[in-house]
Coordinates of C-alpha atoms in Angstrom, one line a residue:
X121 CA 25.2 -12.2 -17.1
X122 CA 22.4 -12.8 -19.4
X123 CA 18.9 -12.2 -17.9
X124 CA 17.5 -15.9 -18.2
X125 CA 19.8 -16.8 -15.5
X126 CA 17.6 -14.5 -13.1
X127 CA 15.2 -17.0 -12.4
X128 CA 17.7 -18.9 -10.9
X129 CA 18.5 -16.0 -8.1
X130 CA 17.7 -17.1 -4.7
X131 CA 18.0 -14.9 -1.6
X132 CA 20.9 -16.2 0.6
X133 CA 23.4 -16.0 -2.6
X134 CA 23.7 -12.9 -2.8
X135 CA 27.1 -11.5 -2.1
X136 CA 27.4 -9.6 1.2
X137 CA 29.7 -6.7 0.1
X138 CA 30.0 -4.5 -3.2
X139 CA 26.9 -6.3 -4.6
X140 CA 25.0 -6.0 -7.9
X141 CA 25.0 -3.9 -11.2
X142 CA 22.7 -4.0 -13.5
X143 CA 23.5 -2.5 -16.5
X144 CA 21.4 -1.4 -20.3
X145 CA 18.3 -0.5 -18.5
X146 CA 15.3 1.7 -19.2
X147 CA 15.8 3.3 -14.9
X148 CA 12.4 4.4 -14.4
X149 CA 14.0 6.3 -11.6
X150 CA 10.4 8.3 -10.0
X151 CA 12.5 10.9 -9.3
X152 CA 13.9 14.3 -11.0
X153 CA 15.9 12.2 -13.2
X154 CA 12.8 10.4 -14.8
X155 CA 13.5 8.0 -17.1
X156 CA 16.7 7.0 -18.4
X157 CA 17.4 4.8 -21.0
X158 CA 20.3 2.4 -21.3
X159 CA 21.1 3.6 -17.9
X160 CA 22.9 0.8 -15.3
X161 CA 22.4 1.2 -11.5
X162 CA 25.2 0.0 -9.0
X163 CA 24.2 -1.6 -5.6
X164 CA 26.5 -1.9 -2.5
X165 CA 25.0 -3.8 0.1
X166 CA 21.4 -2.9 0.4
X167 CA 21.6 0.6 -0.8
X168 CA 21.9 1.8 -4.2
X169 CA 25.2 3.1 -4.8
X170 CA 24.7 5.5 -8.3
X171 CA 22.8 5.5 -11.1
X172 CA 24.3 6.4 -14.6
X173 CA 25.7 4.8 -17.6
X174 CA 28.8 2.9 -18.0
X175 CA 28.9 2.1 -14.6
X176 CA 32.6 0.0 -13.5
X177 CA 31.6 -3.3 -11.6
X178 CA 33.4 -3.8 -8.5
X179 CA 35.1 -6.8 -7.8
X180 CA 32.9 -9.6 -7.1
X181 CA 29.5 -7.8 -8.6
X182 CA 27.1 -9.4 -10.0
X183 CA 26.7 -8.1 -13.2
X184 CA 22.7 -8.3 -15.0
X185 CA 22.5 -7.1 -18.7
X186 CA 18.5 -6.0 -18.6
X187 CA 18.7 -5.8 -22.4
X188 CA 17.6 -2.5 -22.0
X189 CA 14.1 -3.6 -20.0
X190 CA 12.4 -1.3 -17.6
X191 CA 13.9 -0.9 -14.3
X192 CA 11.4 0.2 -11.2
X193 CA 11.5 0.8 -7.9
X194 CA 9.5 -2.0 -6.2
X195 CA 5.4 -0.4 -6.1
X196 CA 3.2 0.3 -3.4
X197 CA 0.0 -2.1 -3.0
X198 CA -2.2 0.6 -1.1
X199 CA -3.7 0.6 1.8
X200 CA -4.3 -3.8 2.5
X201 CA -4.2 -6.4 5.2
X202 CA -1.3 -8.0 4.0
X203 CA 0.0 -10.2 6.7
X204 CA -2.9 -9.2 8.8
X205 CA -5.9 -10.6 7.1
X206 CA -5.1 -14.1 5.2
X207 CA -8.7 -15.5 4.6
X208 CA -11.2 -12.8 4.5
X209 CA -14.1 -15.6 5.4
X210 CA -12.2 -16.4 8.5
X211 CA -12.3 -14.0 11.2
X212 CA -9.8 -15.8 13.4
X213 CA -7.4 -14.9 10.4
X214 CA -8.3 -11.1 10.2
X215 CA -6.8 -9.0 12.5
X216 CA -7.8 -5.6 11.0
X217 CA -10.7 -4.7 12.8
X218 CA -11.5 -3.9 16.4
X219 CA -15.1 -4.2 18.2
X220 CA -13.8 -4.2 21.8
X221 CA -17.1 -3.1 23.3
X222 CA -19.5 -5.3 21.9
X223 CA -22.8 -2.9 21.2
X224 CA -21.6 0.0 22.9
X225 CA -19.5 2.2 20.8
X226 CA -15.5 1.7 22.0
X227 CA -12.9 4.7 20.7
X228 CA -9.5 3.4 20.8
X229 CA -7.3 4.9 18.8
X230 CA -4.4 3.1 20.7
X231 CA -5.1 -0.1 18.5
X232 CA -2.3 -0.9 16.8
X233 CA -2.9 -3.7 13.6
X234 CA 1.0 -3.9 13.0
X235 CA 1.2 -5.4 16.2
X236 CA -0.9 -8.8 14.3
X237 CA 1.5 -8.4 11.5
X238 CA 2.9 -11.7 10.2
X239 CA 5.6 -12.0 7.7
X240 CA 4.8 -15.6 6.7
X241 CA 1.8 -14.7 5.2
X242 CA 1.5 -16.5 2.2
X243 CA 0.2 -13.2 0.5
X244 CA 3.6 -12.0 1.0
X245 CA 5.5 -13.9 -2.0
X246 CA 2.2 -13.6 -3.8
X247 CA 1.9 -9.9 -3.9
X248 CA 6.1 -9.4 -3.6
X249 CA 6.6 -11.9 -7.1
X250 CA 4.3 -9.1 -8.9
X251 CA 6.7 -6.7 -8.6
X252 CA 5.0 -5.2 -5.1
X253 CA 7.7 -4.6 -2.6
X254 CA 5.6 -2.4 0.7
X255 CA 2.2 -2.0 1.5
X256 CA 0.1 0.6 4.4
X257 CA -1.2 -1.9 6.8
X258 CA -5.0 -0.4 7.4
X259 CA -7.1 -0.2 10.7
X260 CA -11.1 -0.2 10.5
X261 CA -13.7 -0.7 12.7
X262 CA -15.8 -3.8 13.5
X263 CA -19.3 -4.0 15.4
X264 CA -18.8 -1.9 18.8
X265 CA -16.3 0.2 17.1
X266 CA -16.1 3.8 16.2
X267 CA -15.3 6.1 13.7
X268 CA -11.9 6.1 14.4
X269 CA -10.2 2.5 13.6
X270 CA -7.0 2.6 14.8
X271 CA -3.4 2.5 13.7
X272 CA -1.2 1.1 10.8
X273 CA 1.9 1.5 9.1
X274 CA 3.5 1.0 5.8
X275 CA 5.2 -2.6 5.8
X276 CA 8.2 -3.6 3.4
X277 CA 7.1 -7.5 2.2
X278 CA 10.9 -8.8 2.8
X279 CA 9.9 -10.9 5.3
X280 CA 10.8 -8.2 7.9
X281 CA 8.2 -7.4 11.6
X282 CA 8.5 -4.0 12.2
X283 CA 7.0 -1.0 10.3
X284 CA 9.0 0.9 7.9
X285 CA 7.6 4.3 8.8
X286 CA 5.7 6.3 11.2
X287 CA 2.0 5.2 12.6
X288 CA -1.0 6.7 10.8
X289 CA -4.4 7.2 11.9
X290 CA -7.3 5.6 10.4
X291 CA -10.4 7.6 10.3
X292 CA -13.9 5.9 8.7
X293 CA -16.2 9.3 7.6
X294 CA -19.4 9.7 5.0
X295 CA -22.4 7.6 4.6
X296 CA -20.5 3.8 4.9
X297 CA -19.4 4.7 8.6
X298 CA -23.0 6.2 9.8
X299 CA -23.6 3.0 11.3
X300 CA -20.5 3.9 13.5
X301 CA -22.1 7.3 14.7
X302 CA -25.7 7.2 15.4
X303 CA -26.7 6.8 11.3
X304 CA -25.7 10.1 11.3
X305 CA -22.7 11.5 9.2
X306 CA -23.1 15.2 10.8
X307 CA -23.0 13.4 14.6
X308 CA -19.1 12.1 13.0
X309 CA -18.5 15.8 13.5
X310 CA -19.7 16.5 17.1
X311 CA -17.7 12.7 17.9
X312 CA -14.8 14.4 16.1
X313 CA -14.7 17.5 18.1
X314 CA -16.0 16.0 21.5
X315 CA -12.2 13.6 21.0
X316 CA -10.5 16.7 20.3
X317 CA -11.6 18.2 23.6
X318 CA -10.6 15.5 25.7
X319 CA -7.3 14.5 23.8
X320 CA -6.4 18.0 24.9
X321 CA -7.7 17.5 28.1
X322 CA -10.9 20.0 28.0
X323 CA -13.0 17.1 29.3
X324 CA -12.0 15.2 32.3
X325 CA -10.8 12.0 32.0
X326 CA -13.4 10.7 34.7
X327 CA -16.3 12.9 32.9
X328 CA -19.5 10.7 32.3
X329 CA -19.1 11.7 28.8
X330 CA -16.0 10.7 28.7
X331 CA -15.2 8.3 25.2
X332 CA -11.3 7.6 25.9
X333 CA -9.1 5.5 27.7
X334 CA -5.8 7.0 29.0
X335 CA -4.1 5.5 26.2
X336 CA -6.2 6.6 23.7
X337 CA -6.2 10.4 24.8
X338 CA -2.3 10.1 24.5
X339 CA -2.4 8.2 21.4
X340 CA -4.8 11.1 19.5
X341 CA -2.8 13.6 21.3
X342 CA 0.4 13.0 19.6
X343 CA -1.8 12.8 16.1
X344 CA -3.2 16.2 17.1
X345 CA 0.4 17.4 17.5
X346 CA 1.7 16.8 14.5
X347 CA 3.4 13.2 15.2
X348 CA 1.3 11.5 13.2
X349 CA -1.4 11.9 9.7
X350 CA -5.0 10.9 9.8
X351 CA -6.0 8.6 7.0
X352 CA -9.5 9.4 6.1
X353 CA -11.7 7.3 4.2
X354 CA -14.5 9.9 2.6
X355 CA -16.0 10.3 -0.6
X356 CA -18.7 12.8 -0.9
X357 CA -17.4 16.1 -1.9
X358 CA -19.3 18.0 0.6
X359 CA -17.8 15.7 3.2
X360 CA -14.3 16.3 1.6
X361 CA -15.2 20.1 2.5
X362 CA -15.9 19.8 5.6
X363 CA -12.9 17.2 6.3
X364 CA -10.5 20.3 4.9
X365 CA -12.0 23.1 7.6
X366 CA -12.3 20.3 10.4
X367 CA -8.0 19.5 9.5
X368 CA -7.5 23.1 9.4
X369 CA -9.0 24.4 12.4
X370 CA -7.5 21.4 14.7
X371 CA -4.5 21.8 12.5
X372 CA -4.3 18.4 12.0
X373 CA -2.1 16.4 8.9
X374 CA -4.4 14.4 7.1
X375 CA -4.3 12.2 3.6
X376 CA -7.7 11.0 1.7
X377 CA -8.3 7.3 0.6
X378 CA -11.6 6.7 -1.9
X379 CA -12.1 10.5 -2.3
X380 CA -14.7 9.0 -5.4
X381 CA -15.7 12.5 -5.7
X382 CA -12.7 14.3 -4.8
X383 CA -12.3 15.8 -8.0
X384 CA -15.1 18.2 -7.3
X385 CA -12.9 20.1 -4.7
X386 CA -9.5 19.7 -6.3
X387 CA -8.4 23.3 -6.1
X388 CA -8.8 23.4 -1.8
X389 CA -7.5 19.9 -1.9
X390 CA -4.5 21.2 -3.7
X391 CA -4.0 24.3 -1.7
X392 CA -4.2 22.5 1.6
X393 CA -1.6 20.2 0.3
X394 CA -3.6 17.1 1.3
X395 CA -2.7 13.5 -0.8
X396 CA -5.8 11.2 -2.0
X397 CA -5.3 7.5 -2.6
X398 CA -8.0 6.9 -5.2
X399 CA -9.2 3.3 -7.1
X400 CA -9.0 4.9 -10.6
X401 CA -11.9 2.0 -11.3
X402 CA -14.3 3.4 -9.3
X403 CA -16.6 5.2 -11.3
X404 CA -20.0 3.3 -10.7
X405 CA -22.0 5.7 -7.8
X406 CA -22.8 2.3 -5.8
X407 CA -23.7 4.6 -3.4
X408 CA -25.1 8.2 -2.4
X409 CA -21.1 9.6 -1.2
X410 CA -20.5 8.6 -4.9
X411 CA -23.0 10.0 -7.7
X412 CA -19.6 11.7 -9.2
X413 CA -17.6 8.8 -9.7
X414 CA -15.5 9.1 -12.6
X415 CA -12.6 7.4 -14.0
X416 CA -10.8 10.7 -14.9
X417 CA -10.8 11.5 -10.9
X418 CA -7.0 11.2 -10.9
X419 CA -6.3 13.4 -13.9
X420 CA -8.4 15.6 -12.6
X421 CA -7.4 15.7 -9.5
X422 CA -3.5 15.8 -11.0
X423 CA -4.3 18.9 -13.2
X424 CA -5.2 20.8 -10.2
X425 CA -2.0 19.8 -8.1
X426 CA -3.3 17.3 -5.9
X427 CA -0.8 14.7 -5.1
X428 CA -2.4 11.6 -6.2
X429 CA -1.7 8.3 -4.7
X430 CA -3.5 4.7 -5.5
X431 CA -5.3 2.1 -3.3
X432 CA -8.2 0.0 -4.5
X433 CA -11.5 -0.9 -3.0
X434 CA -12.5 -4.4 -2.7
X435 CA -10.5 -7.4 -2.1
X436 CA -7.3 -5.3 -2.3
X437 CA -5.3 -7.8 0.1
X438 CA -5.3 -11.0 -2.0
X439 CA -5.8 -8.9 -5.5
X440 CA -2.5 -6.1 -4.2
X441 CA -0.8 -6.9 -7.5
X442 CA -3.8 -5.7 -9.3
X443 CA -2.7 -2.1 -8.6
X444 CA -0.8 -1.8 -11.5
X445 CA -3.4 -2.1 -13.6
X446 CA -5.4 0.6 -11.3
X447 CA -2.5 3.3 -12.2
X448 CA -2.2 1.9 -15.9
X449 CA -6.0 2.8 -16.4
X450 CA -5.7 5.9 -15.2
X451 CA -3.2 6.9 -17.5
X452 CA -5.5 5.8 -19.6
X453 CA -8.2 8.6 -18.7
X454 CA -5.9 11.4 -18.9
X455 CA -2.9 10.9 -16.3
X456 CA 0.1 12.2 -17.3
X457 CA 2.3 8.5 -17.5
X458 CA 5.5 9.3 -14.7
X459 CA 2.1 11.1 -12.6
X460 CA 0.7 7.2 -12.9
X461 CA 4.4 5.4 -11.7
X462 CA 4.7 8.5 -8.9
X463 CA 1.2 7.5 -7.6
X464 CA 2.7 3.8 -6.9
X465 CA 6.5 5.3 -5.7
X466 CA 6.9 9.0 -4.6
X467 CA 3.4 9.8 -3.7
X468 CA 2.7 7.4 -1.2
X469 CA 6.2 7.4 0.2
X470 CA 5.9 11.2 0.9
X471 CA 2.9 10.7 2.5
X472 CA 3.5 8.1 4.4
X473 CA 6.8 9.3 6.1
X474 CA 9.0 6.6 4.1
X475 CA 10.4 8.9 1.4
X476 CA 13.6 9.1 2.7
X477 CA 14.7 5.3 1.6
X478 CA 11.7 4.2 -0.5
X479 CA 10.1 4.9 -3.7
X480 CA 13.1 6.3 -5.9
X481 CA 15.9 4.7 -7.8
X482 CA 18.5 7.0 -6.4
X483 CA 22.4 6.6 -4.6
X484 CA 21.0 6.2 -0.7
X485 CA 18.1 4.9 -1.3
X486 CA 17.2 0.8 -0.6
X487 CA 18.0 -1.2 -3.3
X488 CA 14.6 -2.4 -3.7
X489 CA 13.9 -2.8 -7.2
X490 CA 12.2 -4.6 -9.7
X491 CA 13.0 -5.5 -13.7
X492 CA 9.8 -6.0 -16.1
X493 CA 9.3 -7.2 -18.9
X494 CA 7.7 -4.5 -20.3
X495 CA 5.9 -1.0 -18.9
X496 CA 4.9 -1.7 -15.5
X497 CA 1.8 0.6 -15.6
X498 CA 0.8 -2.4 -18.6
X499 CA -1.4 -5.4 -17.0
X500 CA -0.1 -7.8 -19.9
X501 CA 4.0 -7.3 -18.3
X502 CA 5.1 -9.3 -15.6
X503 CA 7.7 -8.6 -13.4
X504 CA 11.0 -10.8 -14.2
X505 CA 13.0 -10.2 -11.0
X506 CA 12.8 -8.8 -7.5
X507 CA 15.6 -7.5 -5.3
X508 CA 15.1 -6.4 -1.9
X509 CA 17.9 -4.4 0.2
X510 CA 19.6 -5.6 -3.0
X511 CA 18.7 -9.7 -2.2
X512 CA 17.0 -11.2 -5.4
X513 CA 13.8 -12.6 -4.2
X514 CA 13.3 -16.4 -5.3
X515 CA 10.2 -15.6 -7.9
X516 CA 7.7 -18.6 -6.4
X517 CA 4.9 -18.4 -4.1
X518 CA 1.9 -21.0 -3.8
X519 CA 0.6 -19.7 -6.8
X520 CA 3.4 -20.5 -8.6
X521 CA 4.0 -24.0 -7.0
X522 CA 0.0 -25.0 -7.5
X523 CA 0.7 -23.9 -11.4
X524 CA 3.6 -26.1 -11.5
X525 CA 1.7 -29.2 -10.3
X526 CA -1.0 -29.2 -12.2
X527 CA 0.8 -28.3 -15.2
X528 CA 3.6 -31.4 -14.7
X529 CA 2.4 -34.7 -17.0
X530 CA 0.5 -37.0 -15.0
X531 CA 1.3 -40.5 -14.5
X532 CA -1.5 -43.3 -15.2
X533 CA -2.0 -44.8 -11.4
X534 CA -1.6 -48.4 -12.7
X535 CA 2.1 -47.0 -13.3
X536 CA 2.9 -46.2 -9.5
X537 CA 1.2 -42.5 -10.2
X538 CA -0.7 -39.9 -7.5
X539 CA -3.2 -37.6 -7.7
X540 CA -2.1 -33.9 -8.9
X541 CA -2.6 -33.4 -5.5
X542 CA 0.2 -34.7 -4.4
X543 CA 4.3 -33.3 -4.9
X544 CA 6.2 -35.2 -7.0
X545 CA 8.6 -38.1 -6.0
X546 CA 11.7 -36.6 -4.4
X547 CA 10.2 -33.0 -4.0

């Protein structure tokens, strides 16, 4: 079937059995088998089947030539609101953030943002069209709050409710969360260890001192035994250091988002095995934690053996699609080009407990996948088609349906015409 039919894909016809082959196409597997070219992968269902060339369709396959175009697994947005947080200046539509005890500082690390989580969003089709198929649902802290923000989880953007992995903790540490602590980034420590204490119940629960609620000493107890990873937001490379003797003395699992200047320890970062999310753009020092911004952080960081992951800064919920671009200028500074794809497939799916169906173009893995037009690491290639547990994904969102109304020939009003504003007769 020639690839100009793919537009015309829409979810509910696709075949419920032996499903979909798509065949002469440059598999950008982000696994062992890296790239291979002219390769075709074979679907059953929602699980990819095999991956090779001159693959047999089963009967009743749909068969896609990609004309030898680059084949993905869908990509990681970083750590957003998706579905959580649909008009950042409207706080009754951002659900990210808890301030449950007004001025007084409230730990709960029993808050839970996936439990706001909603799958009509119309950032879903948005973000999903460019080729972006999960995203890590983050937790921070609002006025009242703490250091700690809560929980998220990554979130596949088919439309499903529950998480597709385990819980994370999200931790707030450096200069930006002082406010949280006293304006103090060395009183984050004594908050740190005083939770520690009475998560492990070293401080009674009816102590004066006492910051948690039953819940929450149960919720950062199973964090603290290894059910769950801390994502910590922190910068500054002395703060990086102290983060890495904090984790290993509590023995605690933890992953780094920002790290601007996490470069500057690369070798202990490596050593302890510990994955940063970085926004490859950030190279400005728009603040003290960040005088040694630079945009060869991830290569440098990669060199050393550091896992490297991407996220941006900013307005990464509505803008999740810019993310590409993020990992395609990193490349750009000195990143090994699979090391870029892996930081938007294997990387975060590791760390984020999803790497056993996610992030790899590989027999048992979901058949979530995406065909470009050209390198997806390269902002000027668009994404032609998205499947989904093997589902093509109709390619329109409101984006997409504003550009097609403004774009359509207006009719002169004396002539029975509307505004642009308004759909078309019979639509």
């Amino acid at each position: 079937m020639a690839l100009a039919a793919a537009g015309a894909f829409a979810q509910d016809a696709a075949p419920a059995g032996p499903s979909l082959l798509i065949r002469n196409a440059t598999v950008h597997t982000a696994g062992p088998q890296g790239t291979l070219q002219g390769a075709d992968v074979l679907v059953r269902g929602n699980t990819i089947a095999q991956v090779g060339s001159g693959l047999a369709a089963p009967a009743g396959a749909e068969v896609i030539d990609a004309q030898g175009r680059p084949l993905s697994p869908t990509l990681f947005g970083g750590i957003t609101g998706i579905g959580i947080e649909e008009v950042s200046g409207e706080q009754s539509t951002v659900d990210n953030r808890a301030g449950l005890g007004g001025e007084r500082m409230d730990v709960r690390p029993e808050f839970d943002v996936t439990l706001a989580y909603n799958p009509d969003s119309v950032l879903l089709p948005v973000t999903r069209t460019e080729g972006i198929g999960w995203t890590l649902l983050g937790a921070s802290s609002g006025q009242g709050g703490s250091i700690i923000g809560g929980q998220g989880a990554v979130m596949r953007l088919d439309g499903s409710i529950d998480p597709a992995g385990p819980k994370l903790l999200f931790v707030d540490l450096g200069s930006d969360a002082a406010r949280l602590s006293g304006n103090s980034r060395a009183a984050q420590w004594m908050l740190l260890d005083q939770l520690v204490d009475e998560a492990r119940g070293r401080i009674a629960a009816d102590s004066h001192a006492a910051m948690l609620t039953p819940a929450g000493r149960k919720a950062l107890a199973a964090f603290l035994d290894g059910k769950g990873r801390l994502m910590v937001n922190i910068d500054r490379a002395a703060d990086i250091h102290q983060l890495l003797r904090w984790a290993g003395d509590k023995g605690v699992d933890i992953a780094i988002s920002g790290g601007a200047e996490a470069w500057r320890v690369a070798p202990a970062l490596a050593a302890a095995k510990v994955p940063v999310f970085v926004d490859p753009l950030a190279n400005l020092p728009d603040s003290f934690d960040q005088v040694g911004a630079t945009m060869e952080n991830a290569a440098r960081l990669a060199a050393a053996g550091v896992e490297v992951g991407f996220t941006q800064s900013g307005d990464a919920s509505h803008n999740a699609r810019k993310v590409r671009q993020l990992a395609g200028n990193a490349v750009a500074n000195g990143l090994p080009w699979e090391a870029g794809l892996a930081g938007l497939t294997t990387v975060p799916a590791q760390a984020l407990g999803v790497a056993g169906r996610m992030g790899r173009i590989a027999a048992g893995q979901r058949a979530d996948l995406v065909l470009w037009t050209g390198d997806p690491l390269d902002v000027a290639s668009v994404a032609l088609q998205v499947w989904m547990d093997g589902r093509p994904i109709e390619m329109r969102s409101r984006q997409t349906e504003l550009r097609d109304r403004y774009l359509r020939p207006q009719v002169a009003a004396d002539q029975g015409g509307l505004p642009r504003a308004y759909p078309p007769a019979g639509s």
